[in-house]
mmCIF file of C-alpha atoms in Angstrom:
data_model
loop_
_atom_site.group_PDB
_atom_site.id
_atom_site.type_symbol
_atom_site.label_atom_id
_atom_site.label_comp_id
_atom_site.label_asym_id
_atom_site.label_seq_id
_atom_site.Cartn_x
_atom_site.Cartn_y
_atom_site.Cartn_z
ATOM 1 C CA MET K 18 105.938 155.321 104.723
ATOM 2 C CA GLU K 19 104.957 157.218 107.873
ATOM 3 C CA LEU K 20 101.481 158.690 108.308
ATOM 4 C CA GLY K 21 100.774 160.807 111.358
ATOM 5 C CA THR K 22 99.939 164.072 113.032
ATOM 6 C CA GLN K 23 102.299 166.880 114.024
ATOM 7 C CA ALA K 24 103.707 164.401 116.546
ATOM 8 C CA LEU K 25 106.046 163.241 113.758
ATOM 9 C CA LEU K 26 107.834 166.580 114.205
ATOM 10 C CA SER K 27 108.781 165.811 117.818
ATOM 11 C CA HIS K 28 112.496 165.885 118.628
ATOM 12 C CA ASP K 29 112.438 162.235 119.755
ATOM 13 C CA VAL K 30 111.030 160.959 116.426
ATOM 14 C CA LYS K 31 113.713 159.929 113.941
ATOM 15 C CA ILE K 32 112.757 159.026 110.360
ATOM 16 C CA LYS K 33 115.363 157.276 108.242
ATOM 17 C CA ASN K 34 115.807 158.037 104.563
ATOM 18 C CA LEU K 35 113.006 160.590 104.292
ATOM 19 C CA GLY K 36 112.613 161.391 100.594
ATOM 20 C CA VAL K 37 109.167 162.931 100.151
ATOM 21 C CA MET K 38 107.062 164.840 102.647
ATOM 22 C CA ILE K 39 103.326 165.507 102.026
ATOM 23 C CA ILE K 40 101.682 168.035 104.347
ATOM 24 C CA ASP K 41 97.925 168.470 104.521
ATOM 25 C CA GLU K 42 96.295 171.599 106.002
ATOM 26 C CA GLU K 43 99.591 173.266 106.911
ATOM 27 C CA GLN K 44 97.758 176.492 107.788
ATOM 28 C CA LYS K 45 96.601 174.807 111.013
ATOM 29 C CA PHE K 46 100.132 174.071 112.204
ATOM 30 C CA GLY K 47 101.741 176.174 114.924
ATOM 31 C CA VAL K 48 104.873 178.309 114.550
ATOM 32 C CA ALA K 49 107.194 175.702 116.068
ATOM 33 C CA ALA K 50 105.900 172.987 113.729
ATOM 34 C CA LYS K 51 106.317 175.238 110.702
ATOM 35 C CA ASP K 52 109.893 176.054 111.721
ATOM 36 C CA LYS K 53 110.678 172.334 111.904
ATOM 37 C CA LEU K 54 109.118 171.786 108.480
ATOM 38 C CA LYS K 55 111.291 174.583 107.069
ATOM 39 C CA THR K 56 114.440 172.715 108.128
ATOM 40 C CA TRP K 57 113.159 169.479 106.568
ATOM 41 C CA ARG K 58 112.294 171.221 103.285
ATOM 42 C CA LYS K 59 115.962 172.031 102.703
ATOM 43 C CA THR K 60 116.793 168.379 102.081
ATOM 44 C CA VAL K 61 113.432 166.741 101.303
ATOM 45 C CA ASP K 62 111.009 167.109 98.399
ATOM 46 C CA SER K 63 107.730 168.424 99.796
ATOM 47 C CA LEU K 64 104.136 168.788 98.648
ATOM 48 C CA THR K 65 101.640 170.892 100.597
ATOM 49 C CA LEU K 66 97.916 170.313 100.134
ATOM 50 C CA THR K 67 95.245 172.789 101.122
ATOM 51 C CA ALA K 68 91.639 173.456 100.220
ATOM 52 C CA THR K 69 91.774 176.825 101.926
ATOM 53 C CA PRO K 70 92.835 179.908 99.934
ATOM 54 C CA ILE K 71 94.509 181.738 102.791
ATOM 55 C CA PRO K 72 96.398 184.968 102.032
ATOM 56 C CA ARG K 73 99.730 183.605 103.318
ATOM 57 C CA THR K 74 99.681 180.796 100.740
ATOM 58 C CA LEU K 75 99.058 183.285 97.961
ATOM 59 C CA GLN K 76 101.808 185.546 99.302
ATOM 60 C CA PHE K 77 104.327 182.673 99.200
ATOM 61 C CA ARG K 78 103.423 182.148 95.544
ATOM 62 C CA LEU K 79 103.697 185.840 94.641
ATOM 63 C CA MET K 80 107.103 186.012 96.357
ATOM 64 C CA ARG K 81 108.120 182.926 94.340
ATOM 65 C CA ALA K 82 108.948 181.189 97.600
ATOM 66 C CA ARG K 83 106.627 178.321 96.705
ATOM 67 C CA ASP K 84 105.098 176.927 93.528
ATOM 68 C CA LEU K 85 101.317 176.763 93.474
ATOM 69 C CA SER K 86 99.054 174.539 91.397
ATOM 70 C CA ILE K 87 95.287 174.875 91.432
ATOM 71 C CA ILE K 88 92.799 172.083 90.734
ATOM 72 C CA ASN K 89 89.632 173.650 89.363
ATOM 73 C CA THR K 90 87.866 170.427 88.412
ATOM 74 C CA PRO K 91 85.379 169.283 91.086
ATOM 75 C CA PRO K 92 84.959 165.574 91.881
ATOM 76 C CA PRO K 93 82.333 163.730 89.789
ATOM 77 C CA ASN K 94 78.718 164.640 90.676
ATOM 78 C CA ARG K 95 79.868 167.431 93.006
ATOM 79 C CA GLN K 96 77.392 170.315 92.890
ATOM 80 C CA PRO K 97 78.374 173.960 93.499
ATOM 81 C CA ILE K 98 77.788 175.123 97.070
ATOM 82 C CA GLN K 99 75.398 178.031 97.467
ATOM 83 C CA THR K 100 76.391 180.388 100.296
ATOM 84 C CA GLU K 101 74.188 183.035 101.885
ATOM 85 C CA VAL K 102 75.157 185.545 104.561
ATOM 86 C CA MET K 103 72.431 186.933 106.848
ATOM 87 C CA VAL K 104 71.785 188.124 110.378
ATOM 88 C CA PHE K 105 70.299 185.659 112.863
ATOM 89 C CA ASN K 106 66.695 185.182 111.763
ATOM 90 C CA ALA K 107 64.516 182.589 113.505
ATOM 91 C CA ASP K 108 61.984 182.458 110.652
ATOM 92 C CA ALA K 109 64.722 181.890 108.076
ATOM 93 C CA ILE K 110 66.335 179.160 110.200
ATOM 94 C CA ARG K 111 62.980 177.388 110.574
ATOM 95 C CA GLU K 112 62.331 177.606 106.843
ATOM 96 C CA ILE K 113 65.838 176.362 105.938
ATOM 97 C CA ILE K 114 65.670 173.389 108.310
ATOM 98 C CA TYR K 115 62.188 172.315 107.187
ATOM 99 C CA TYR K 116 63.140 172.666 103.519
ATOM 100 C CA GLU K 117 66.113 170.345 103.986
ATOM 101 C CA VAL K 118 64.323 167.811 106.204
ATOM 102 C CA GLU K 119 61.257 167.622 103.944
ATOM 103 C CA ARG K 120 63.437 166.652 100.989
ATOM 104 C CA GLY K 121 65.076 163.900 103.053
ATOM 105 C CA GLY K 122 68.293 165.709 103.968
ATOM 106 C CA GLN K 123 69.973 166.631 107.243
ATOM 107 C CA VAL K 124 71.426 169.817 108.708
ATOM 108 C CA PHE K 125 74.559 170.815 110.613
ATOM 109 C CA PHE K 126 73.924 173.825 112.845
ATOM 110 C CA ILE K 127 77.356 175.116 113.874
ATOM 111 C CA HIS K 128 77.480 176.996 117.180
ATOM 112 C CA ASN K 129 81.063 177.206 118.399
ATOM 113 C CA ARG K 130 80.382 177.684 122.125
ATOM 114 C CA VAL K 131 80.248 174.384 124.033
ATOM 115 C CA LYS K 132 78.355 175.884 126.994
ATOM 116 C CA GLY K 133 75.694 177.301 124.698
ATOM 117 C CA LEU K 134 74.928 174.105 122.768
ATOM 118 C CA PRO K 135 72.046 172.855 124.991
ATOM 119 C CA GLU K 136 70.368 176.274 124.848
ATOM 120 C CA MET K 137 70.836 176.477 121.084
ATOM 121 C CA LYS K 138 69.395 172.980 120.693
ATOM 122 C CA ALA K 139 66.380 174.022 122.794
ATOM 123 C CA LEU K 140 65.929 177.180 120.690
ATOM 124 C CA ILE K 141 65.950 175.205 117.436
ATOM 125 C CA GLN K 142 63.633 172.576 118.946
ATOM 126 C CA GLY K 143 61.226 175.403 119.771
ATOM 127 C CA LEU K 144 61.377 176.606 116.162
ATOM 128 C CA CYS K 145 61.004 173.090 114.728
ATOM 129 C CA PRO K 146 59.167 170.996 117.359
ATOM 130 C CA ASP K 147 58.654 167.953 115.124
ATOM 131 C CA VAL K 148 62.314 167.717 114.029
ATOM 132 C CA SER K 149 64.724 165.391 115.869
ATOM 133 C CA ILE K 150 67.824 167.223 117.119
ATOM 134 C CA ALA K 151 71.056 166.161 118.831
ATOM 135 C CA TYR K 152 74.147 168.084 119.855
ATOM 136 C CA ALA K 153 77.832 167.177 119.853
ATOM 137 C CA HIS K 154 81.193 168.695 120.766
ATOM 138 C CA GLY K 155 84.777 167.609 121.359
ATOM 139 C CA GLN K 156 84.571 167.756 125.155
ATOM 140 C CA MET K 157 81.975 164.980 125.309
ATOM 141 C CA ASP K 158 82.902 161.496 126.458
ATOM 142 C CA GLY K 159 84.403 159.671 123.481
ATOM 143 C CA ASP K 160 81.817 156.875 123.428
ATOM 144 C CA GLN K 161 78.938 159.341 123.757
ATOM 145 C CA LEU K 162 80.306 161.504 120.951
ATOM 146 C CA GLU K 163 80.797 158.489 118.691
ATOM 147 C CA ASP K 164 77.277 157.213 119.406
ATOM 148 C CA THR K 165 75.781 160.636 118.650
ATOM 149 C CA ILE K 166 77.630 160.959 115.324
ATOM 150 C CA LEU K 167 76.768 157.373 114.313
ATOM 151 C CA ASP K 168 73.097 157.904 115.220
ATOM 152 C CA PHE K 169 73.105 161.079 113.134
ATOM 153 C CA MET K 170 74.670 159.188 110.220
ATOM 154 C CA ASP K 171 71.927 156.555 110.619
ATOM 155 C CA LYS K 172 69.374 159.410 110.252
ATOM 156 C CA LYS K 173 68.019 159.067 113.783
ATOM 157 C CA TYR K 174 68.391 162.857 113.978
ATOM 158 C CA ASP K 175 67.567 165.508 111.412
ATOM 159 C CA VAL K 176 69.731 168.290 112.848
ATOM 160 C CA LEU K 177 73.089 168.113 114.617
ATOM 161 C CA VAL K 178 73.864 171.212 116.686
ATOM 162 C CA CYS K 179 77.628 171.142 117.131
ATOM 163 C CA THR K 180 80.879 173.025 117.358
ATOM 164 C CA ASN K 181 83.236 173.217 114.395
ATOM 165 C CA ILE K 182 84.314 169.663 115.290
ATOM 166 C CA VAL K 183 82.708 168.537 112.020
ATOM 167 C CA GLU K 184 85.294 170.397 109.928
ATOM 168 C CA SER K 185 87.813 167.704 110.853
ATOM 169 C CA GLY K 186 86.686 165.094 108.374
ATOM 170 C CA VAL K 187 83.082 164.344 109.368
ATOM 171 C CA ASP K 188 81.698 163.710 105.894
ATOM 172 C CA ILE K 189 78.009 162.816 105.702
ATOM 173 C CA PRO K 190 76.637 163.041 102.135
ATOM 174 C CA ASN K 191 73.054 163.496 103.369
ATOM 175 C CA VAL K 192 73.990 166.799 105.077
ATOM 176 C CA ASN K 193 73.294 169.269 102.302
ATOM 177 C CA THR K 194 72.712 172.322 104.503
ATOM 178 C CA ILE K 195 75.038 173.886 107.058
ATOM 179 C CA ILE K 196 74.023 176.858 109.182
ATOM 180 C CA VAL K 197 76.969 178.643 110.828
ATOM 181 C CA ASN K 198 75.928 180.800 113.773
ATOM 182 C CA ASN K 199 78.107 183.842 114.531
ATOM 183 C CA ALA K 200 80.179 183.216 111.407
ATOM 184 C CA HIS K 201 82.159 186.407 112.085
ATOM 185 C CA GLN K 202 83.865 184.602 114.994
ATOM 186 C CA PHE K 203 85.491 182.087 112.639
ATOM 187 C CA GLY K 204 88.587 182.514 110.528
ATOM 188 C CA LEU K 205 88.575 182.207 106.749
ATOM 189 C CA SER K 206 90.188 178.779 106.963
ATOM 190 C CA ASP K 207 87.503 177.436 109.325
ATOM 191 C CA LEU K 208 84.633 178.813 107.244
ATOM 192 C CA HIS K 209 86.073 177.345 104.062
ATOM 193 C CA GLN K 210 86.461 173.939 105.711
ATOM 194 C CA LEU K 211 82.934 174.034 107.141
ATOM 195 C CA ARG K 212 81.497 175.062 103.789
ATOM 196 C CA GLY K 213 83.234 172.100 102.205
ATOM 197 C CA ARG K 214 81.344 169.644 104.429
ATOM 198 C CA ALA K 215 78.082 170.280 102.557
ATOM 199 C CA GLY K 216 76.997 167.129 100.724
ATOM 200 C CA ARG K 217 80.449 165.605 100.978
ATOM 201 C CA SER K 218 81.011 161.840 101.006
#
């Protein structure tokens, strides 16, 4: 069994006796990677997993190019996620953060501009002066990023101001509220992934 990233599709990687191929989050693959997967699908049984209902996936099903199965049963104890769409409102942000912190939870504040993270952290700190806040993004030094995420998991911070880096498998069950700033700048896939981080363990 081989488990890996898109690097497995490189021309210098040879896999003997490939019988089954399982692809997760295929919508994030580039054109070249998808072309390579198409050639493999001709001779290999394949299963594609996605939590994101993107139009292309539905189109493949309607064209009968791909079978589609849907799992409608949530994991045990999984609560429905409530989603609200609003314009930027400082009073609402303050109220949302305090509501979550006062009940013992934590908050992701997603701001997908690395250069603007310190300013956004300062803005939120001004709104909620007695709340502990950190920020994180993928361009940070690896050790610093790891320490920040681990400190947040240990509840040393109440709010993590970050890029969409958390959509890539950062699951913290105590984070029950996610605020996405400038949500219109994200694609459907990204928003669906971010939404799925709420209360996930």
